[in-house]
Coordinates of C-alpha atoms in Angstrom, one line a residue:
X493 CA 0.0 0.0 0.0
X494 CA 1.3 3.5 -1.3
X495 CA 2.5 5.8 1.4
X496 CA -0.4 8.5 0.7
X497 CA -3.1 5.8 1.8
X498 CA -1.4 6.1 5.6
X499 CA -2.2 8.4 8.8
X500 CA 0.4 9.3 10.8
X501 CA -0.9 9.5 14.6
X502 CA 1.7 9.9 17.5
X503 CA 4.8 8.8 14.9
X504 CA 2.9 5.9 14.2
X505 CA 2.3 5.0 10.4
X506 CA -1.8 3.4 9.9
X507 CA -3.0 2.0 6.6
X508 CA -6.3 3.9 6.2
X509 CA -7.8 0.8 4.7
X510 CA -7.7 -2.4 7.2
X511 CA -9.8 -5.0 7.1
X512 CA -12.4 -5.9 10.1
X513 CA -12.9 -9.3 11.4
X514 CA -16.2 -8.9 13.6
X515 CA -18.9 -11.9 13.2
X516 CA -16.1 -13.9 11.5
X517 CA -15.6 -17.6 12.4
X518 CA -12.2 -18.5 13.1
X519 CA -11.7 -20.4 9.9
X520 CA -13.2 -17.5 8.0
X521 CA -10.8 -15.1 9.9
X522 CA -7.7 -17.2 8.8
X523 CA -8.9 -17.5 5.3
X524 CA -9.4 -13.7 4.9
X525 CA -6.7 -12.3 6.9
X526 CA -4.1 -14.3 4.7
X527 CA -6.1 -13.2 1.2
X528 CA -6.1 -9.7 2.3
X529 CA -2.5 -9.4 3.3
X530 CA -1.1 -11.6 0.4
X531 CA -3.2 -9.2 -1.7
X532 CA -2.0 -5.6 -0.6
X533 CA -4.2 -5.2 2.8
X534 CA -1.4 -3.8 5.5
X535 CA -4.1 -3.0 8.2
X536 CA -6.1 -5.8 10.3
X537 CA -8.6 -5.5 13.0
X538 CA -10.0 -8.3 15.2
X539 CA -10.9 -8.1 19.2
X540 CA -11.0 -10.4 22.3
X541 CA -14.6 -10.8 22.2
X542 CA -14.9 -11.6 18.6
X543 CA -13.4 -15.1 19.5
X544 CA -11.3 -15.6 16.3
X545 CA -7.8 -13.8 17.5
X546 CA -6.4 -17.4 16.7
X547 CA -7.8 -17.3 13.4
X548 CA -6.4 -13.9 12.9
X549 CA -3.1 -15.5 13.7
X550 CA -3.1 -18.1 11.3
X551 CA -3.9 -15.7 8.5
X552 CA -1.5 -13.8 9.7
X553 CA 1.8 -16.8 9.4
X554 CA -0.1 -17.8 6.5
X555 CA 0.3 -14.7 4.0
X556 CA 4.2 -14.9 5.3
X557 CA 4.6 -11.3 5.1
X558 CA 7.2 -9.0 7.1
X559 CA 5.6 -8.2 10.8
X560 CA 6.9 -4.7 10.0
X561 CA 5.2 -4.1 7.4
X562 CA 1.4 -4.4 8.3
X563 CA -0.7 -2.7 11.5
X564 CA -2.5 -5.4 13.7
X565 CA -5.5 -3.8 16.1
X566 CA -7.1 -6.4 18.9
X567 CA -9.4 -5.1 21.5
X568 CA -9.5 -5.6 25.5
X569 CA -12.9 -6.7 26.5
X570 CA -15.0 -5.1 29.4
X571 CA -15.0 -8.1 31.9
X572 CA -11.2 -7.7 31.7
X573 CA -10.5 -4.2 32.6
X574 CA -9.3 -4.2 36.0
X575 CA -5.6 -4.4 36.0
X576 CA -4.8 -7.6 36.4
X577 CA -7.4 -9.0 34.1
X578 CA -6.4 -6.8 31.5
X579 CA -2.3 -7.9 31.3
X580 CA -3.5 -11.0 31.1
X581 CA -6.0 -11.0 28.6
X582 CA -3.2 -8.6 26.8
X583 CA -0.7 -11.7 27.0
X584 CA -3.6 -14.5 26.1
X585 CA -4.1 -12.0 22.9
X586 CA -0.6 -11.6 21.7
X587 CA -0.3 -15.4 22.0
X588 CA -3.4 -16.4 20.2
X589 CA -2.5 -13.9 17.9
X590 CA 1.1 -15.7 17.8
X591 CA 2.4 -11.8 17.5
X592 CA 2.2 -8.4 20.2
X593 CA -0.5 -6.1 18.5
X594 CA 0.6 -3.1 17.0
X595 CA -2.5 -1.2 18.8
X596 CA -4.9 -2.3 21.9
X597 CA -7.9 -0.8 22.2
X598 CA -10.5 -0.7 25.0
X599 CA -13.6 -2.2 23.8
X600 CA -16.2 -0.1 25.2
X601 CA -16.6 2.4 28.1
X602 CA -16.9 1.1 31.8
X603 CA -18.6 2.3 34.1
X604 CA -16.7 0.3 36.8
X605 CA -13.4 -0.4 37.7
X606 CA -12.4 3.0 37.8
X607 CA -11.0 4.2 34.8
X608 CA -7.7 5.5 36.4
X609 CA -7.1 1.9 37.1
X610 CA -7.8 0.4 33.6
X611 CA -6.0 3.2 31.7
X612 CA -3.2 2.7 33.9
X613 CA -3.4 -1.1 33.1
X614 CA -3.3 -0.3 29.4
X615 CA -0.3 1.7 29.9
X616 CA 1.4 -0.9 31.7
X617 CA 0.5 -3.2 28.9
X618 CA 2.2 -0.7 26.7
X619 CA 5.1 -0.3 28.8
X620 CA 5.8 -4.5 28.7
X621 CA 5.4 -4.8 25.1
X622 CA 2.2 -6.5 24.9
X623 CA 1.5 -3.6 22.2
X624 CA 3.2 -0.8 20.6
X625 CA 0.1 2.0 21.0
X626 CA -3.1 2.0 22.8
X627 CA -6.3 4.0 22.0
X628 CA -10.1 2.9 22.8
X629 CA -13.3 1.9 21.3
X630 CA -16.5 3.5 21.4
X631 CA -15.9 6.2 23.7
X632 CA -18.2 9.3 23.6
X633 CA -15.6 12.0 23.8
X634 CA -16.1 13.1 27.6
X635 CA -14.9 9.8 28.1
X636 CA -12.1 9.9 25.9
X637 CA -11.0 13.7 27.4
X638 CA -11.0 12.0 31.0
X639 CA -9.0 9.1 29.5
X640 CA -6.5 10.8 27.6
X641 CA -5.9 12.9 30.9
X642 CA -5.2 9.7 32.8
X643 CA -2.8 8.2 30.5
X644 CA 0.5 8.8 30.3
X645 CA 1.1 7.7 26.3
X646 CA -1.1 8.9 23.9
X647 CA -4.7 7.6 22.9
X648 CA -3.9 6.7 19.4
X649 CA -7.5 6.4 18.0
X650 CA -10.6 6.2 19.0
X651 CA -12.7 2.8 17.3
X652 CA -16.8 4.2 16.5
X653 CA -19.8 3.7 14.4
X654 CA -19.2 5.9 11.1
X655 CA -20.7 5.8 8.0
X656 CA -23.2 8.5 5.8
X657 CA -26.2 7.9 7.9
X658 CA -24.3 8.8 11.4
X659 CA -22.7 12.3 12.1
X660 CA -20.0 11.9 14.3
X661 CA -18.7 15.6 14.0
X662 CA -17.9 16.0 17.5
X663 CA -15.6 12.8 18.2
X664 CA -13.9 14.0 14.6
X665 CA -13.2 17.6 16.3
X666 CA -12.1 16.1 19.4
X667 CA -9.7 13.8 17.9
X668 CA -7.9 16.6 16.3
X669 CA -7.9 18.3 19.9
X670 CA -6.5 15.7 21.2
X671 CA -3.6 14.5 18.6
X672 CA -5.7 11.6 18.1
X673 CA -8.0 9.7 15.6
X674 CA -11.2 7.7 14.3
X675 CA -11.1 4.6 13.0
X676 CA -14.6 3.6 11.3
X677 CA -16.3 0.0 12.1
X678 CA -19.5 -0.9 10.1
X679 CA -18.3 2.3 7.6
X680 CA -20.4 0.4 4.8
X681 CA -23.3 0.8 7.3
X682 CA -24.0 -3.0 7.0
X683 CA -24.8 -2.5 3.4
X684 CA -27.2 -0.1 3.6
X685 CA -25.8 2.0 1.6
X686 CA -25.6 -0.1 -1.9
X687 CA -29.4 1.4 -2.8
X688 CA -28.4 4.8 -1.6
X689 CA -29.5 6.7 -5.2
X690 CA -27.3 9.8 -3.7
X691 CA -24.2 7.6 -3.4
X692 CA -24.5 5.4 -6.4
X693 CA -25.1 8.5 -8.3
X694 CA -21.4 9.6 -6.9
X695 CA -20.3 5.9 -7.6
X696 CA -21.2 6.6 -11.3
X697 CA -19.5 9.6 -12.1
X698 CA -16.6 7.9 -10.6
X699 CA -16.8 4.6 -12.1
X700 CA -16.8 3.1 -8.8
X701 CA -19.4 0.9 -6.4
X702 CA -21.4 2.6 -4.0
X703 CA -19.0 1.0 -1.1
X704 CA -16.0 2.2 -2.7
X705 CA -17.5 5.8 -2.5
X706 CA -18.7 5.4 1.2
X707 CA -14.8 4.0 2.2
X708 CA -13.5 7.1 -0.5
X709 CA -15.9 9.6 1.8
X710 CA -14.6 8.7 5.1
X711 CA -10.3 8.6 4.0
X712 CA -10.6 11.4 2.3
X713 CA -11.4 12.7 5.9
X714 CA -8.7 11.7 7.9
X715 CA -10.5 8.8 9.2
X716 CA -9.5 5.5 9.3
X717 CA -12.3 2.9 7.7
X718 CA -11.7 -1.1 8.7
X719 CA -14.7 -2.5 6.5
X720 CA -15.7 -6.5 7.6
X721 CA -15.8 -9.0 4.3
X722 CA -16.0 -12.9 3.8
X723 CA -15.8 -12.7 0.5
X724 CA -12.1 -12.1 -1.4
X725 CA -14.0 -10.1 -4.5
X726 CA -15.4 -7.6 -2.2
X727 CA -11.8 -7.2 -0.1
X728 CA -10.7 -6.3 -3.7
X729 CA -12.9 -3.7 -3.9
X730 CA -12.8 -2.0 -0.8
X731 CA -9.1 -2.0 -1.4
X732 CA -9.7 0.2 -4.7
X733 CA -10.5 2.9 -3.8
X734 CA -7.4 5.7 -3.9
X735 CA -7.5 6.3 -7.3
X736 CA -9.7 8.9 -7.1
X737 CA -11.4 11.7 -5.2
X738 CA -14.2 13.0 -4.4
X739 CA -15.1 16.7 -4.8
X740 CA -16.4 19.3 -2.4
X741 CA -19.7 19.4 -3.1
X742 CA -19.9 15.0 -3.4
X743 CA -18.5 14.9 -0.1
X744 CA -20.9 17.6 1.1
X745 CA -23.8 15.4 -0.5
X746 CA -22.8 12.7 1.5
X747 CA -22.6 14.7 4.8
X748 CA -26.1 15.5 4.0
X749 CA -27.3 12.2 4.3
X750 CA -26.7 11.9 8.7
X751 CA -30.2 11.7 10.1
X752 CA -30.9 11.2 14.0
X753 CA -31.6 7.2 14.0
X754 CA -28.6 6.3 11.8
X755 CA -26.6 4.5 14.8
X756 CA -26.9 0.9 13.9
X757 CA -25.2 -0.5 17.2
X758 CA -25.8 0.7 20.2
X759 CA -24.3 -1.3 23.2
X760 CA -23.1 1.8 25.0
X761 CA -23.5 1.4 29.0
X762 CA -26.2 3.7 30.8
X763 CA -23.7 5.5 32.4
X764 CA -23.0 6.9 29.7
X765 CA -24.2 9.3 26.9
X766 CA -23.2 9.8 23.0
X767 CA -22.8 12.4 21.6
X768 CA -26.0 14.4 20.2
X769 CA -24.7 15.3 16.6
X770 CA -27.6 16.9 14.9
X771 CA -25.9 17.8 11.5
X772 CA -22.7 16.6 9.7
X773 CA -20.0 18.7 8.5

């Protein structure tokens, strides 16, 4: 993958394009992890909970490419996030994964242990070698301000719902506060938007899918986009997608399209809130 389809966050280097292992079966994870990265993919995203870090490993000694040369993301679950349950589901990881993650995430916010303690866990994972960055997952950003003030390294990204149909303006803005970034899970908004007539007329004028617009939209911001596939044709084409670019006003058009009930998963604990986005950029 071509320099110019990176993001540099902290003096680290991250494909924009990775590709997201969520629902995967293990077998499915091994298969597709060692397409993707014998077939140009240098980004890959899996998580505790997903149960197929194993799989991901396979993939991973199967394509029999240079650790260096590719970005692996895992996830700490919730149930692990006191500090001793978090080292060691960091060490359990790296050895399923037969390799220390480049980046470990927390999954979700928690309401308990105290965060001081589970940031400071993460750091400690960091500081052992069990990873190279850390970041979170699904954090409104009052969440993410309080963590990135308790952490000694920095917060590399944060892991959210994005896609067309959910403004996410204010996490955006707050990652460039904070030094930080997005990274985009379910960015194809779990296909809804292959009948969108507003982004396959973009996809037209382009010559491309309507995915490969949506996954153009969100890189062409900054933002990271880790789009889940089982199949090696559409891995191809989510792949294709920096040979062109989108003008103003077609990324305007597809701002246009966030409405108030476009979040497609919400698991987010009542303690918490996210943020009310009424209008894209």
């Amino acid at each position: 993958m071509p320099k110019a389809d990176t993001l540099t966050v902290d003096g680290h280097e991250i494909p924009l394009l990775g590709l997201g292992t969520w629902q995967l079966e293990p077998d499915e994870a091994r298969h597709m992890v060692g397409h993707a990265l014998t077939h140009g993919y240098r980004h890959v995203d899996t998580a505790w909970i997903y149960r197929n870090e194993k799989g991901v490993g396979e993939g991973i000694r199967d394509a029999n490419v240079a650790r260096d040369s590719f970005w692996l993301t895992t996830k700490i679950w919730v149930d692990h996030f006191s500090h001793d349950a978090l080292l060691k589901q960091a060490e359990e990881s790296a050895e399923s994964l037969g390799t220390a993650p480049d980046l470990l995430l927390l999954h979700w916010p928690k309401a308990t242990p105290p965060l001081a303690e589970t940031i400071g866990a993460l750091n400690e994972a960091k500081s052992r070698g069990l990873t190279r960055a850390i970041g979170l997952s699904n954090f409104p950003s009052a969440e993410w301000k309080k963590a990135q003030e308790l952490s000694e390294a920095r917060l590399i990204t944060n892991q959210v719902e994005y896609h067309p149909y959910l403004s996410q303006k204010t996490l955006i803005d707050t990652a460039e506060a904070l030094g930080s970034s997005i990274t985009a899970w379910s960015p194809l908004a779990q296909g809804k938007i292959v009948e969108d007539a507003t982004i396959r007329a973009i996809g037209e004028a382009h010559g491309k899918s309507a995915g490969q617009v949506t996954l153009r939209w969100i890189v062409q911001q900054g933002v990271i986009a880790i789009p889940k596939t089982s199949k090696e044709s559409r891995a191809a084409e989510n792949l294709d997608i920096f040979d062109f670019t989108l003008t103003e006003d077609e990324m305007a058009r597809l701002h246009a399209l966030a409405r108030p009930d476009g979040r497609l998963g919400d698991w987010l604990d009542d303690a918490f809130e996210w943020d009310q986005d009424t209008a894209q950029r």
